[in-house]
Amino acid sequence: MYMGGFKRTKIVCTIGPASHSVAKLKAMMKAGMNVCRLNFSHGSHADHRKLVRNIRKAADEVDVTVSILQDLSGPKMRVGDMGDGVKLKKGSTVVFSSDAKNKKALHVKYPYLERDIKPGNRILLDDGTKEVEVLSVRKTGVTCKVIIGGTLKSNKGFNLPGAKLSISSITEKDKKDLVLGLSQKVDFVALSFVRSARDINRLRAMVKKGWKKSDGIVPAIIAKVEKPEALQDIEKIVRAVDGIMVARGDLGIETPAAGVPVAQKHIIDLCRAAGKQVIVATEMLASMVDRPRPTRAEVSDVANAVIDHADAVMLSGESATGAYPVQAVSIMADIARETEHSKYDDIGICETGDVSMKTHRRVGALVGVLAQRGDVSAVLVSPVASDLLPQVVFFRPEVPLIVGHENQRVLAQANLRSGVYALPKVSKSQDGFLKHVREYAKRVGVKQSDTVAMIHKKGFGLDLHVGRLKDIY
């Protein structure tokens, strides 16, 4: 079913006007899309309800597990209505104000602007393409000198690098959006502009409070790392979350851009060691918004994220508003597969080096060895052993990890992990699981005569069974 064959690296796609139809979603799923991101910075609640319906309808028709990620907009600062655009001339002065009624200033949608900013601060506008320096601050507005000019259009981003913001990372809008997301039973909730582990703990408490036990496991929490404060508290944040999104767009504005690649690698290493999922995002194939082919640099960017051992790579404008959403998914999948077939994304078992590792981690290491040596063509993780996935994924075995469970939401959350093939049908028994494995194995290139390893739990112990797929029980 997968065009080009099974890939281990997952693809997250932002869904928007270019990709919201059932037909387009089905094409993207066949091309390799695994997770649909709903960006709550745009669209109404009615729009998002319709998107959820379309995604689930498309996934059902294609017969695949596709997860839904709700991305809360957070305290993103933007300028207000700029009409046809305001020209900022280098060397000139400009006044910004949080008061929309102040006709002598450009409006900024941030109520604490005059409180949080100080003379000498830099302000970056429109994804950092324009820059001003703060000269003076009054209650009525902030006077700035234009350092890098250009035409400023409505609703463009407004960043204050280094400034400590008074606003909470979870806004009133986020709270209302979260209620909608929970009612739609999203699989993941991503929080923007996380500054500390406390932000994650607050969100998790809100999710648990608003979640119905009858709906199964609660949505997993993803922290978007895009603030310098998050980098300073990154180890605690990784411990507090279920996964991380390396949101390189705002991170490259809020912190020196030259440090972003190293920060990306550091965050991925922390997540892998902790068994947490990690997504690399922003501008991965940005030129494909209006071009049918990516640049060579973009191809290298995607490949390097795979080599860094990210679980997933993400498309933003390319899939939401671009002219070539299906092609972008297909090309990203091709890059991932090609890189995965190389030696450069391999994890050597000796890299872990801990002979005293716990039993679960040892089982993961053994599975990794079997896969590296070519002894098995797939690893089957039975429904009762799905909690072992982080330990198995840790060693990135170069074969599909076929996972079954009686709860579709467990499968949807496992679906973000590298190498996992989450069965599209729930498995309520061991026999049902094996029936579904045999039914879907050919999708990931596994034959009935191939040797596979199956991880199963028996009481308090673990069972690792190796045999031909058609004979395994």
XYZ file of C-alpha atoms in Angstrom, residues 294-471:
178
model
C 12.926 20.868 -2.901
C 16.366 22.425 -2.762
C 19.395 20.203 -2.125
C 19.834 21.879 1.260
C 16.279 20.932 2.239
C 16.869 17.324 1.221
C 19.969 17.291 3.426
C 17.998 18.831 6.296
C 15.433 16.011 6.253
C 18.150 13.364 5.919
C 20.101 14.810 8.836
C 17.012 14.707 11.065
C 16.749 10.988 10.255
C 20.466 10.522 10.977
C 19.953 12.379 14.284
C 17.384 9.642 15.142
C 14.266 11.821 15.220
C 11.041 9.826 15.395
C 9.306 12.162 12.969
C 9.802 15.039 10.565
C 7.126 17.639 9.904
C 5.627 19.631 7.049
C 4.001 22.989 7.809
C 3.074 25.400 5.012
C 4.176 22.790 2.463
C 1.153 20.629 3.285
C -1.249 23.237 4.710
C -1.252 25.918 2.012
C 1.298 24.796 -0.564
C 0.702 23.891 -4.178
C 2.207 20.398 -3.879
C 1.133 18.757 -0.585
C 1.084 15.159 -1.848
C 4.409 15.537 -3.657
C 5.975 17.034 -0.514
C 4.943 13.989 1.529
C 6.155 11.601 -1.166
C 9.555 13.303 -1.478
C 9.998 13.465 2.298
C 9.190 9.743 2.513
C 11.715 8.964 -0.236
C 14.439 10.923 1.585
C 13.672 9.103 4.843
C 13.745 5.653 3.215
C 16.980 6.340 1.353
C 18.658 7.586 4.537
C 17.358 4.657 6.581
C 18.894 2.222 4.087
C 22.314 3.780 4.727
C 24.612 3.020 7.643
C 24.529 6.585 8.902
C 21.312 6.354 10.923
C 22.284 3.037 12.537
C 22.436 2.651 16.301
C 25.184 0.290 17.412
C 24.141 -1.831 20.381
C 27.514 -1.067 21.964
C 26.564 2.629 22.029
C 24.263 1.969 24.974
C 27.048 0.340 26.959
C 25.053 -0.426 30.140
C 25.397 -4.096 31.083
C 23.261 -3.520 34.182
C 20.298 -2.288 32.146
C 16.836 -3.371 33.238
C 15.161 -6.470 31.779
C 12.920 -4.459 29.444
C 15.907 -2.582 28.022
C 17.809 -5.885 27.626
C 14.947 -7.320 25.594
C 15.075 -4.220 23.402
C 18.822 -4.676 22.957
C 18.371 -8.341 22.003
C 15.737 -7.440 19.433
C 18.108 -4.776 18.078
C 20.882 -7.360 17.695
C 18.570 -9.806 15.896
C 17.453 -7.064 13.502
C 21.002 -5.798 12.871
C 22.232 -9.304 12.045
C 19.318 -9.876 9.681
C 17.958 -12.754 11.770
C 14.410 -11.364 11.785
C 12.325 -9.451 9.240
C 9.968 -7.868 11.768
C 9.311 -7.530 15.481
C 5.785 -8.201 16.729
C 4.792 -6.415 19.924
C 1.711 -8.131 21.342
C -1.174 -6.121 22.836
C -0.130 -6.893 26.414
C 3.463 -5.772 25.772
C 2.845 -2.418 24.048
C 4.255 -0.547 27.064
C 7.679 -1.952 26.105
C 7.759 0.060 22.872
C 10.062 2.827 24.201
C 12.625 0.181 25.190
C 12.509 -1.522 21.792
C 12.470 1.712 19.773
C 15.488 2.929 21.782
C 17.748 0.654 19.688
C 16.053 1.606 16.376
C 15.873 -1.926 14.937
C 15.949 -1.714 11.157
C 12.807 -3.788 10.724
C 9.119 -2.905 11.194
C 7.795 -3.008 14.763
C 4.258 -4.317 14.282
C 2.075 -3.303 17.224
C -1.430 -4.370 18.167
C -3.771 -3.323 20.967
C -7.409 -3.481 21.979
C -7.546 0.331 22.277
C -7.292 2.332 19.056
C -5.943 5.358 20.954
C -2.960 3.332 22.199
C -2.217 2.450 18.580
C -2.608 6.084 17.490
C -0.100 7.273 20.099
C 2.356 4.470 19.286
C 2.060 5.501 15.640
C 4.360 8.519 16.135
C 7.304 6.348 17.190
C 10.063 5.500 14.732
C 9.671 2.122 13.048
C 6.250 1.341 14.506
C 3.529 -0.040 12.265
C 0.345 0.338 14.302
C -2.242 -2.128 13.054
C -5.358 -0.332 11.787
C -7.605 -2.891 13.506
C -7.836 -3.360 17.268
C -6.676 -6.724 18.601
C -8.688 -7.945 21.594
C -6.793 -11.205 21.974
C -3.461 -12.811 21.131
C -5.123 -14.840 18.366
C -6.763 -11.709 16.972
C -3.428 -9.898 17.027
C -1.651 -12.652 15.066
C -4.530 -12.814 12.594
C -4.195 -9.078 11.945
C -0.393 -9.316 11.711
C -0.649 -11.986 9.023
C -3.313 -9.924 7.239
C -1.233 -6.730 7.103
C 2.356 -8.040 7.082
C 2.804 -7.685 3.331
C 2.182 -3.929 3.641
C 5.531 -3.616 5.395
C 7.328 -6.136 3.176
C 7.090 -9.168 5.489
C 6.280 -12.587 4.001
C 4.536 -15.458 5.807
C 7.726 -17.515 5.511
C 9.925 -14.783 7.038
C 11.406 -15.164 10.507
C 10.029 -12.710 13.054
C 10.479 -12.033 16.770
C 7.441 -11.650 19.013
C 7.558 -9.918 22.394
C 4.868 -11.090 24.792
C 4.206 -10.708 28.504
C 3.483 -13.692 30.723
C 2.560 -12.752 34.257
C 5.432 -10.645 35.574
C 7.866 -11.970 32.982
C 8.659 -11.415 29.317
C 8.605 -13.921 26.504
C 10.625 -13.436 23.304
C 9.634 -15.975 20.666
C 11.455 -16.278 17.325
C 10.032 -18.223 14.405
C 8.424 -18.043 10.993
C 5.435 -15.710 10.839
C 3.099 -18.450 9.615
C 4.128 -20.729 12.503
